[in-house]
XYZ file of C-alpha atoms in Angstrom:
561
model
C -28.073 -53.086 52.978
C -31.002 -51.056 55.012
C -33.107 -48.286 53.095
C -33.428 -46.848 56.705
C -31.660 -43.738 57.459
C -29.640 -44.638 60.736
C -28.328 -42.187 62.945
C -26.787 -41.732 66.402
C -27.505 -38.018 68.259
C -26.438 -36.447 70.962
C -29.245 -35.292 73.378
C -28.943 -31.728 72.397
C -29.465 -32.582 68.619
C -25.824 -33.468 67.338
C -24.770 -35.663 64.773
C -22.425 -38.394 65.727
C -22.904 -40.750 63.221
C -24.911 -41.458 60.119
C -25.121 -44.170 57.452
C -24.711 -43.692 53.788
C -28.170 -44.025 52.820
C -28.386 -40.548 53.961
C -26.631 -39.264 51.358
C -28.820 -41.233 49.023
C -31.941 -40.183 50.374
C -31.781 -36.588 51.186
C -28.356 -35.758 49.269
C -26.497 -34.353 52.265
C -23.189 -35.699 52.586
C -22.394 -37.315 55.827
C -19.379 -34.728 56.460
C -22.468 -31.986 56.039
C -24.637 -33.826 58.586
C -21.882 -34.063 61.088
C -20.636 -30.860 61.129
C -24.298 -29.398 61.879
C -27.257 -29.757 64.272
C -30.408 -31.890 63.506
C -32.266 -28.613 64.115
C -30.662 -26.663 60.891
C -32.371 -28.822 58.864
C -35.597 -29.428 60.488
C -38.892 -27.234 59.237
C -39.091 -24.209 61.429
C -42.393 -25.326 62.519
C -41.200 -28.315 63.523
C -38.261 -27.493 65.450
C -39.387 -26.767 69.036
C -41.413 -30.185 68.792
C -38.442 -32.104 67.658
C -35.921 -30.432 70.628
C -38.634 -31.932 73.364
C -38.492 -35.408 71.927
C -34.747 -35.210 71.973
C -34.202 -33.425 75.498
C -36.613 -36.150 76.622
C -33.842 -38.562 77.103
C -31.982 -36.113 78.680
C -29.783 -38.253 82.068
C -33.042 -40.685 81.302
C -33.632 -43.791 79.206
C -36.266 -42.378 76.906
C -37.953 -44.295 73.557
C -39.320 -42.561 70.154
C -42.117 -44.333 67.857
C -43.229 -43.183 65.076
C -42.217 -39.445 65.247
C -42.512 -37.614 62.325
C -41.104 -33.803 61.383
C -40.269 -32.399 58.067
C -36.582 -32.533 56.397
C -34.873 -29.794 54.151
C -33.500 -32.039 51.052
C -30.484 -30.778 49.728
C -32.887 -29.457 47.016
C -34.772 -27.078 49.127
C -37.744 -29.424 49.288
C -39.323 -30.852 52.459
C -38.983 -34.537 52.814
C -41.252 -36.017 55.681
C -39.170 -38.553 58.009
C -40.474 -41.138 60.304
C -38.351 -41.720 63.413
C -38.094 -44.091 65.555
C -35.305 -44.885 68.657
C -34.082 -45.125 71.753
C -31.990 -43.036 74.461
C -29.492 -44.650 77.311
C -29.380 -41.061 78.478
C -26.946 -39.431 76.474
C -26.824 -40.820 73.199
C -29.656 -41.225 71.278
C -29.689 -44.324 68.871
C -31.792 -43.533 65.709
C -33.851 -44.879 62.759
C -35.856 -42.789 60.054
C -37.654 -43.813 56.614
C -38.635 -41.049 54.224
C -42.531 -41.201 54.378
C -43.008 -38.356 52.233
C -44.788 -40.264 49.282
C -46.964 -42.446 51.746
C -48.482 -38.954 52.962
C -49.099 -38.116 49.623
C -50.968 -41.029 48.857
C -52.829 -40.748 52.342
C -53.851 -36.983 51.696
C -55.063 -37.967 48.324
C -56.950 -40.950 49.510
C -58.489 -38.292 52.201
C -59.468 -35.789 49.466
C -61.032 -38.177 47.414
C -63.577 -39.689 50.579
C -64.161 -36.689 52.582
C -65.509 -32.620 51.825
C -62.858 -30.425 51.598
C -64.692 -27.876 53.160
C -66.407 -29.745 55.551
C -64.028 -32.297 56.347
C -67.186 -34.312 56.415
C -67.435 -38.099 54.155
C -68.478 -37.448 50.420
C -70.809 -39.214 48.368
C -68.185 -41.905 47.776
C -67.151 -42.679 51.901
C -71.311 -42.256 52.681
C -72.328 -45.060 49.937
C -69.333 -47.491 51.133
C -70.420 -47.155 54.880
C -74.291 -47.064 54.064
C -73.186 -50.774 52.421
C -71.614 -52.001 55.109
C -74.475 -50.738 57.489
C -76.680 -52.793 55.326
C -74.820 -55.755 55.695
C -75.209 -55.712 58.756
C -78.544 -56.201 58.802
C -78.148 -59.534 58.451
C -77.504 -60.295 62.271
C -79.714 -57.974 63.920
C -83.440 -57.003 63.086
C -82.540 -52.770 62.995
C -83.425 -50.516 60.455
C -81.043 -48.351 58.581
C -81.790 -44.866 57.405
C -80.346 -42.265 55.127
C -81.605 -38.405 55.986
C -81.190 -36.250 52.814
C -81.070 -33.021 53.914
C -81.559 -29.333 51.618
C -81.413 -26.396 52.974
C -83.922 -24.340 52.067
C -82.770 -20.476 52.059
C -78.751 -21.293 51.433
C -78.805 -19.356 48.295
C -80.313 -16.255 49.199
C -77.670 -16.054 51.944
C -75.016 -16.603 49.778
C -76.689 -14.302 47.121
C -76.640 -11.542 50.099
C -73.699 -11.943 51.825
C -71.234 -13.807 49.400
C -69.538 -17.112 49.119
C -67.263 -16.310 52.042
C -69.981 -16.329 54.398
C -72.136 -19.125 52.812
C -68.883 -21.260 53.168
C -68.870 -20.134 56.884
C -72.646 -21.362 56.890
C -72.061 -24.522 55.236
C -69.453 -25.654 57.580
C -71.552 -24.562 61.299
C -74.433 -26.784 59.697
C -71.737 -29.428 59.722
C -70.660 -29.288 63.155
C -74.326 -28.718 64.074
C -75.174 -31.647 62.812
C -72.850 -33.377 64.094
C -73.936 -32.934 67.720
C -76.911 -34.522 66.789
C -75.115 -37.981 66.017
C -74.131 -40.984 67.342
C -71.143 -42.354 67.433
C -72.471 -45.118 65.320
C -74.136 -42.311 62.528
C -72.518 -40.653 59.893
C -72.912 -37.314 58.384
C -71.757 -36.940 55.084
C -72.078 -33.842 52.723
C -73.048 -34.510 49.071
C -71.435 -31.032 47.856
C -73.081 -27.188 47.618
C -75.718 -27.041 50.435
C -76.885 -30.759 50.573
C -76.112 -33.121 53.707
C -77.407 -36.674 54.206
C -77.169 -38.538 57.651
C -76.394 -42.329 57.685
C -78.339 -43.766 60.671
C -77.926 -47.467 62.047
C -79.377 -49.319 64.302
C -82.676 -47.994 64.523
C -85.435 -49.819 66.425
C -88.175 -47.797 64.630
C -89.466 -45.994 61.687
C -90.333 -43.364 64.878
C -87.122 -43.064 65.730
C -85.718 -42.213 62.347
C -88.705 -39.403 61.974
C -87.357 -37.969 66.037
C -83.985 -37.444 64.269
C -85.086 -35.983 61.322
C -87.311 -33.831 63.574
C -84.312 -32.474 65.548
C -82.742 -31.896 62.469
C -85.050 -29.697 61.346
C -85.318 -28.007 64.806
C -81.772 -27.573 65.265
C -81.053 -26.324 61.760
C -84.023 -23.318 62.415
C -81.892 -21.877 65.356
C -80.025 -18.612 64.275
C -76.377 -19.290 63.108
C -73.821 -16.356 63.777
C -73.208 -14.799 60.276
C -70.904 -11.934 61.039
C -72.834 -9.196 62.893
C -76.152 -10.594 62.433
C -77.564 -14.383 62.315
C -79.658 -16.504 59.869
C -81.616 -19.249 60.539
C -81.346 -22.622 57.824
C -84.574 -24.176 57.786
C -84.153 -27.619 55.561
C -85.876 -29.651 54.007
C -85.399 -33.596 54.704
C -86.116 -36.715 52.460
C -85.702 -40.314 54.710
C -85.373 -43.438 53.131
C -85.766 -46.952 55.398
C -84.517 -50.360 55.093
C -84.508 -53.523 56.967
C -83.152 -55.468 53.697
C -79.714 -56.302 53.907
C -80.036 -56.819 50.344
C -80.833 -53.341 49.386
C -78.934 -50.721 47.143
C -77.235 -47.835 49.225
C -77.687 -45.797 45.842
C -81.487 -46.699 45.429
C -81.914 -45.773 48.845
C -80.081 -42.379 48.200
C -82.348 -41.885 45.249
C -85.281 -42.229 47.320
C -84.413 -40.260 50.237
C -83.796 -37.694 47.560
C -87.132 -37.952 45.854
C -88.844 -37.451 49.235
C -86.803 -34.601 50.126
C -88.185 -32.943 46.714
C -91.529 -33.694 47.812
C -91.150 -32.176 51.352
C -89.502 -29.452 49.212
C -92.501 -29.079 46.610
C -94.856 -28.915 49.757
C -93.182 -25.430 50.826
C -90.090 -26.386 52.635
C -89.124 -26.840 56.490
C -90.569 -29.965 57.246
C -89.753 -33.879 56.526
C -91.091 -36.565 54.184
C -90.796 -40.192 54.559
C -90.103 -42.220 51.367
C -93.302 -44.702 51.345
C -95.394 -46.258 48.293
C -96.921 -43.068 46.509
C -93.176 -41.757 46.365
C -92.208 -45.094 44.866
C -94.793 -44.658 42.175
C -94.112 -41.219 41.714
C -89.923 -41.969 41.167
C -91.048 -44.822 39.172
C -92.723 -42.704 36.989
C -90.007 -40.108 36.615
C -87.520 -42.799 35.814
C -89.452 -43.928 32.612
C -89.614 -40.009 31.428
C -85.921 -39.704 31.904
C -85.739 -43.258 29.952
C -87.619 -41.695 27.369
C -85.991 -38.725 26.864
C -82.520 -40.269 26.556
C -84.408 -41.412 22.909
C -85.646 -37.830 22.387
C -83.028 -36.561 20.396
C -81.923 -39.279 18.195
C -85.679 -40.174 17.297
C -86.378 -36.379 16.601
C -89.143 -36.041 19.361
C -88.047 -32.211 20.521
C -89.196 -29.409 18.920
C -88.974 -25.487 19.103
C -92.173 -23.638 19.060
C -91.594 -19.897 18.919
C -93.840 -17.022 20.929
C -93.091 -13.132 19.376
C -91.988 -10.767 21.975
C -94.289 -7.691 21.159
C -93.911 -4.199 21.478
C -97.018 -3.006 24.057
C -97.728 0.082 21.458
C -98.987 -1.076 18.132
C -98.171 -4.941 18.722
C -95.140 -5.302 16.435
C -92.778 -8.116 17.216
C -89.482 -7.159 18.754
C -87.885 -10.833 19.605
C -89.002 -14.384 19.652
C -88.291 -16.922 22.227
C -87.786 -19.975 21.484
C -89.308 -22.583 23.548
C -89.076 -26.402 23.899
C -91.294 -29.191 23.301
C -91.355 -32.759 23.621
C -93.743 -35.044 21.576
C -92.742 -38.607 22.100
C -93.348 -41.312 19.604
C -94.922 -44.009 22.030
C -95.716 -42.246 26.056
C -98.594 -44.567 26.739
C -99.441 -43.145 30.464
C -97.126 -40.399 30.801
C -99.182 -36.893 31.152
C -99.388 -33.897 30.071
C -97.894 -32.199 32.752
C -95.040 -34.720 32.491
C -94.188 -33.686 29.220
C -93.623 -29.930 29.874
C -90.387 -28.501 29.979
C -90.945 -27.186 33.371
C -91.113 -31.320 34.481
C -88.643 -32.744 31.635
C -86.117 -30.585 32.248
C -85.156 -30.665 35.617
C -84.875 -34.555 35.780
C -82.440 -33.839 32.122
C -80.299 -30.913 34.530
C -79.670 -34.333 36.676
C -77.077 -35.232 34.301
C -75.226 -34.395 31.188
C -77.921 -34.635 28.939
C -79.219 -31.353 29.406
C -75.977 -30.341 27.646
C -77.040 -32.478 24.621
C -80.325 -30.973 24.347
C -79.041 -27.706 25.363
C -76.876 -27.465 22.591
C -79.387 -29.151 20.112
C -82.190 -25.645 20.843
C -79.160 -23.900 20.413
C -78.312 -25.292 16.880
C -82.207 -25.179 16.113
C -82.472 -21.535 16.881
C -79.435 -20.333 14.809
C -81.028 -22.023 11.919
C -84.390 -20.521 12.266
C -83.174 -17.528 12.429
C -80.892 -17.746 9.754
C -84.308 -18.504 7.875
C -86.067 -15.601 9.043
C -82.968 -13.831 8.254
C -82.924 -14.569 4.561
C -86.319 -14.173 4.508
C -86.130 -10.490 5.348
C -87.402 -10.861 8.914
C -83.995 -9.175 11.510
C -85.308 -9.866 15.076
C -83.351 -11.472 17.827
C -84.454 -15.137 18.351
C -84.381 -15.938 22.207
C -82.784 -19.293 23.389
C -83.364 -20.574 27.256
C -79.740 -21.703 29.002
C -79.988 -24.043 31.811
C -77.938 -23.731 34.926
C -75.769 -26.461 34.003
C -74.895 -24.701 30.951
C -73.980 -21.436 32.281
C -71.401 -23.229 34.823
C -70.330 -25.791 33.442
C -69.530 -25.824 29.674
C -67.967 -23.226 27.617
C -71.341 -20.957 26.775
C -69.686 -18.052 24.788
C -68.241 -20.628 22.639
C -70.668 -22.815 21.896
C -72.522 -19.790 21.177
C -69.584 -18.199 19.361
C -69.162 -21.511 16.893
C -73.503 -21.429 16.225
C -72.954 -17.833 15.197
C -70.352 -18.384 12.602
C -71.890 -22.081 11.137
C -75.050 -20.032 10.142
C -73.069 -16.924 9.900
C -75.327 -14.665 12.240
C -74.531 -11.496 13.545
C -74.500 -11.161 17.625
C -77.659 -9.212 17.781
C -79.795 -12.160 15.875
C -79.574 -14.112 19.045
C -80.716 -13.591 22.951
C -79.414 -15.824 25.530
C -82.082 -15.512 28.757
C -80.997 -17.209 31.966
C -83.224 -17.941 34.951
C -83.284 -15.770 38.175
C -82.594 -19.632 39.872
C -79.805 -20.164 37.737
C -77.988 -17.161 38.174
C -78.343 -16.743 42.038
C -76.405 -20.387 42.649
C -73.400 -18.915 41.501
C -73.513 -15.475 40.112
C -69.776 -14.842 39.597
C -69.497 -17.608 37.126
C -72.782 -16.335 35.726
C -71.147 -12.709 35.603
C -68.612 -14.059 33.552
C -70.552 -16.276 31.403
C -73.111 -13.450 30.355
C -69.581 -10.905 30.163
C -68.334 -13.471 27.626
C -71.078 -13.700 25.389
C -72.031 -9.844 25.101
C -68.500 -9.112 23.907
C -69.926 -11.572 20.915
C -72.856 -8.449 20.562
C -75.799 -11.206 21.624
C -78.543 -9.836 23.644
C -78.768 -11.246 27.400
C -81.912 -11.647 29.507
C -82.774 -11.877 32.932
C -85.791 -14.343 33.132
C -88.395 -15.164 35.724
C -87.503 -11.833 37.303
C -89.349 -12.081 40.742
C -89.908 -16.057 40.984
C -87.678 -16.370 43.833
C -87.320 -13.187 45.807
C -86.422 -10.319 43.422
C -83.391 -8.635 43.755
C -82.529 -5.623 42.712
C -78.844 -6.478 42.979
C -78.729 -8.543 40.337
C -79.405 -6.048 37.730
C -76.636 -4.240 38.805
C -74.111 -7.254 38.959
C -74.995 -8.870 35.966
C -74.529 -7.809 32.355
C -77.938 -7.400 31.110
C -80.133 -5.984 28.261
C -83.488 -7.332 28.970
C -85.109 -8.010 32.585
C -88.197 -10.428 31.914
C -90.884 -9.694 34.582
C -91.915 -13.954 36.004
C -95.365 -14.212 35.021
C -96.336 -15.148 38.536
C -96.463 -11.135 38.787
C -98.435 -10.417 35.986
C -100.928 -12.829 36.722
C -101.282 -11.516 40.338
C -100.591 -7.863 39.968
C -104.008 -6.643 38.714
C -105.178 -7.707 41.989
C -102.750 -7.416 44.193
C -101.870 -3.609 45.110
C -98.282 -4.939 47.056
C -97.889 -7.232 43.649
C -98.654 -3.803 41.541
C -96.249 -1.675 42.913
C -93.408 -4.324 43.362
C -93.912 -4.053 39.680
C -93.955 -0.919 39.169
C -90.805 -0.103 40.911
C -88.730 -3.084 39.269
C -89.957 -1.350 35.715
C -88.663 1.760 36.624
C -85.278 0.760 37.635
C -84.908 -1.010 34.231
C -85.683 2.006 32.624
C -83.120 3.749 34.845
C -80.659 1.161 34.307
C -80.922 1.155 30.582
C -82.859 -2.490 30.158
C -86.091 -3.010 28.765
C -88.475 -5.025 30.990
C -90.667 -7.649 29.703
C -93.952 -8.390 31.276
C -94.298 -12.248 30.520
C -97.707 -13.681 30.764
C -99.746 -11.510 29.291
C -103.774 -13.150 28.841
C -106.040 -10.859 29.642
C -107.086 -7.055 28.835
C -106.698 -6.174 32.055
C -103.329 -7.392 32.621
C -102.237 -6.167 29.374
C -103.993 -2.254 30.427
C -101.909 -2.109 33.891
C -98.442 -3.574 32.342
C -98.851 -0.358 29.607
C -100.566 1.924 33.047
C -96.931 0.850 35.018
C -94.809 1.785 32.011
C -94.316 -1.285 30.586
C -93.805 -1.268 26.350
C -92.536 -4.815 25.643
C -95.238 -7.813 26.691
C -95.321 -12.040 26.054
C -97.846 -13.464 26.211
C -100.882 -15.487 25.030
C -103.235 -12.439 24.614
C -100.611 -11.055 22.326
C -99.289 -14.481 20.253
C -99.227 -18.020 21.546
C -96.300 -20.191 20.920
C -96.377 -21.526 17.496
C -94.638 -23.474 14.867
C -92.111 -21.087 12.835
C -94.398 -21.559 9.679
C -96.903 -20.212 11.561
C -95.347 -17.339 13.618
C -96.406 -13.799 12.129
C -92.962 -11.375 13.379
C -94.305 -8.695 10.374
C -96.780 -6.087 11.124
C -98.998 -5.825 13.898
C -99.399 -9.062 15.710
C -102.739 -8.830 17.451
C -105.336 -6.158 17.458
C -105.460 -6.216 21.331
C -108.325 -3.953 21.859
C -110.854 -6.255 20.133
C -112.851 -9.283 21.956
C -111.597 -10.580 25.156
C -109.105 -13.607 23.882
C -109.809 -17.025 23.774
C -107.437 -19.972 23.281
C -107.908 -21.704 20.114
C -107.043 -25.207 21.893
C -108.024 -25.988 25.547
C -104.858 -26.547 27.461
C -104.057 -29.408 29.466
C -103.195 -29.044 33.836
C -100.387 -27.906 34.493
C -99.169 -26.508 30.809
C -96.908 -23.928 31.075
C -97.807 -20.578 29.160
C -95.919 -17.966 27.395
């Protein structure tokens, strides 16, 4: 007995005879079929399309393959059929199988190898074809390439002009890109506003560096973004190989590595994965091998820097800030030990959630110390990006609250102007979440990027913590000075108090008080210390004594507070 649905039709879309496994199938009995045309129970979309293929065999000997429409079930559902037949010119002779699960399983299988927005091959599809490129090497003496491509001002459009529009963006880079390529290339997208481009055949290292460079030049020309037009200027990381042996993933890595250098260089230009760039991403990989130890071997540590009031230097907060002292980091230096360098590689993968949730546990505790000791100011915890999107903050926080049982105001959760600006309304809600606990919220390195003013209004805020890029330039710098000035003022106006962070000289510390700043951080005022040694009672510093010295010469590159 057939599973096939077998039918014979009339060429103006009348039953004249069906089999029983109709009424298996789609639960119509065969009286029900009869009695009605094929149309009634065809999708209304699919109707007209369905009434050509029949009136095709119209006084003509006409053949169907393989056409499919969609089916009302007696259910209400739509069932997809696959038809195939013949006509003699008036009868049509019919065969259909049910293909709806098959689709299913295609459309999944589609989802799971290519962008949804996009329609361009993910990560997985891009890896499996850079593979087989590679194999291919083997018969030929080419090169393959992978482009990794970032572009550079994505987030400050989608900041501006919303997620709508940066989708819009996101999907004309793709089709830009793609009339770059060769038939042979691929161009895959990796997910927010990263792209990489699969390139075979190459006779050349030049001729991977030509496509990179109209890349670059095609990206820079203004895309339409409603009434006005933005240009994408990228930055591009190229990885080579001539090894049919290689790993598409190591190669990945590395064209990622050099697109953070061409990145780190200021953006809108290309760099070519060579030998320094393997030393360099050799180097990197034994830090983030290290610091997978780091927590069960106790190496991290909070140090904590007072937040002072300008007027009388009396500690109003502390931040708590992150160290890393490894037990054995023969050749790693200084600068690679700083949380500025640590933690980005950690924001890589989950394990900034681990250590996240470790400062925050550290914190509570500390300040459930200072707490019993008499000493009531908010203690300030860093959250990374990750944290803010992807795990459950206000719990976390919530739970660390009630385990040292703190009240909302002990703590202050500061997030990064970068971290916010990737995806404010999840940081909206994040920040929403945990002020309903009664924790203070801060706005941090205020001005790194490109300030804006917006975000003060769109996110729920207490503090707004000046970056210390501006206090270290604005006693010099008039434009700096009144950039200043005017973000100052709108805190006041807007009910937040802003920090000036950075704070090591007299002179820095006599305009920040001049531009009607009364909250500082900074080394002038108390460097990051131990908690045994943090002073939070009393005046802090007598600031109007002897230009300040550090009591221990810093290493390049440290990161001060």
């Amino acid at each position: 007995m057939t599973n096939d649905l077998l039918a014979t039709l009339s060429v103006d879309g009348c039953f004249t005879l069906v089999n029983p496994a109709w009424e298996s199938a789609l639960g119509w009995t065969r009286s029900e079929l009869l009695s009605r045309p094929l149309v009634e129970f065809v999708h209304p979309d699919d109707v007209d399309q369905t009434l050509v293929c029949l009136l095709s065999g119209s006084r003509h000997e006409a053949e169907l393959e393989n056409f499919t429409n969609r089916f009302r079930h007696r259910d209400g559902q739509w069932r997809s059929l696959a038809w195939s037949g013949r006509c003699d010119g008036e009868v049509w002779f019919l065969a259909a199988r049910d293909v709806t699960e098959r689709q299913t399983l295609e459309r999944r299988a589609l989802q799971a190898l290519y962008d949804p927005l996009t329609e361009l091959p993910n990560r997985v599809l891009l890896m499996d074809r850079t593979r087989q490129a590679l194999s291919r090497l083997q018969r030929s003496d080419a090169l393959v390439a992978l482009i990794f491509i970032d572009l550079d001002r994505f987030k400050v459009v989608n900041d501006r002009y919303g997620h709508g529009v940066g989708d819009d963006v996101l999907t004309a880079v793709a089709e830009r890109l793609g009339e770059l390529m060769r038939d042979s290339d691929t161009v895959a997208r990796l997910g927010g506003d990263e792209f990489v481009i699969l390139a075979e055949d190459l006779e050349s290292e030049a001729e991977a560096l030509a496509l990179a460079e109209r890349v670059l030049g095609a990206l820079q020309r203004p895309i339409p973004v409603g009434r006005t037009e933005v240009s994408m200027p990228a930055s591009v990381g190229i990885s080579l190989s001539a090894d049919h042996t290689a790993d598409p993933e190591a190669m990945l890595r590395e064209a990622d590595v050099a697109m953070y250098r061409a990145k780190g260089a200021g953006g809108h230009r290309l760099e070519l994965f060579g030998e320094s760039l393997r030393a360099e991403a050799s180097a990197q990989l034994e830090i983030e091998e290290r610091l997978l130890h780091a927590l069960p071997r106790s190496e991290l540590r909070l140090t904590y820097q007072p937040i002072v009031a300008l007027a009388g230097g009396r500690a109003i907060g502390c931040e708590a800030l992150l160290r890393w002292h490894p037990d054995e980091c023969e050749g790693a230096t200084l600068e690679e030990l700083l949380p500025s360098t640590f933690l980005p590689r950690a924001g890589e993968s989950d394990l900034i959630l681990q250590i996240g949730e470790w400062v925050l546990e550290a914190a509570c505790a500390q300040a459930d110390a200072w707490r019993r000791a008499g000493i009531t100011i908010p203690v300030s915890v860093n959250v990374s990006e990750r944290e803010l999107v992807d795990a459950d903050l206000a719990e976390r926080v919530s739970a660390a609250l009630a385990r040292f049982r703190l009240p909302g105001p002990a703590l202050c959760i500061e997030v990064s102007e970068e971290a916010v600006v990737h995806d404010l309304e999840r940081a909206k809600s994040a920040l929403t979440s945990v002020r309903r606990l009664g924790v203070v919220t801060a706005l941090d390195n205020f001005g790194r990027v490109q300030p804006s003013l917006n975000l003060t209004r769109n996110l729920p805020l207490d503090m707004l913590k000046l970056d210390r890029n501006l206090i270290e330039s604005f006693d010099r710098d008039r434009t700096t000075r009144a950039m200043v000035a005017a973000t100052i003022a709108l805190a006041k106006e807007a009910g937040l108090t802003a920090v000036a962070v950075g704070i090591e000289t007299h002179k820095q510390l006599a305009l920040a008080r001049e531009l009607g700043c009364t909250v500082g951080q900074g080394f002038l005022l108390h460097r990051p210390d131990l908690p045994h040694r943090v002073r939070l009672t009393g005046a802090l510093t007598d600031v109007t004594s002897a230009p300040w010295r550090p009591r221990v010469r810093l290493g390049q590159g440290e990161r001060r507070r």
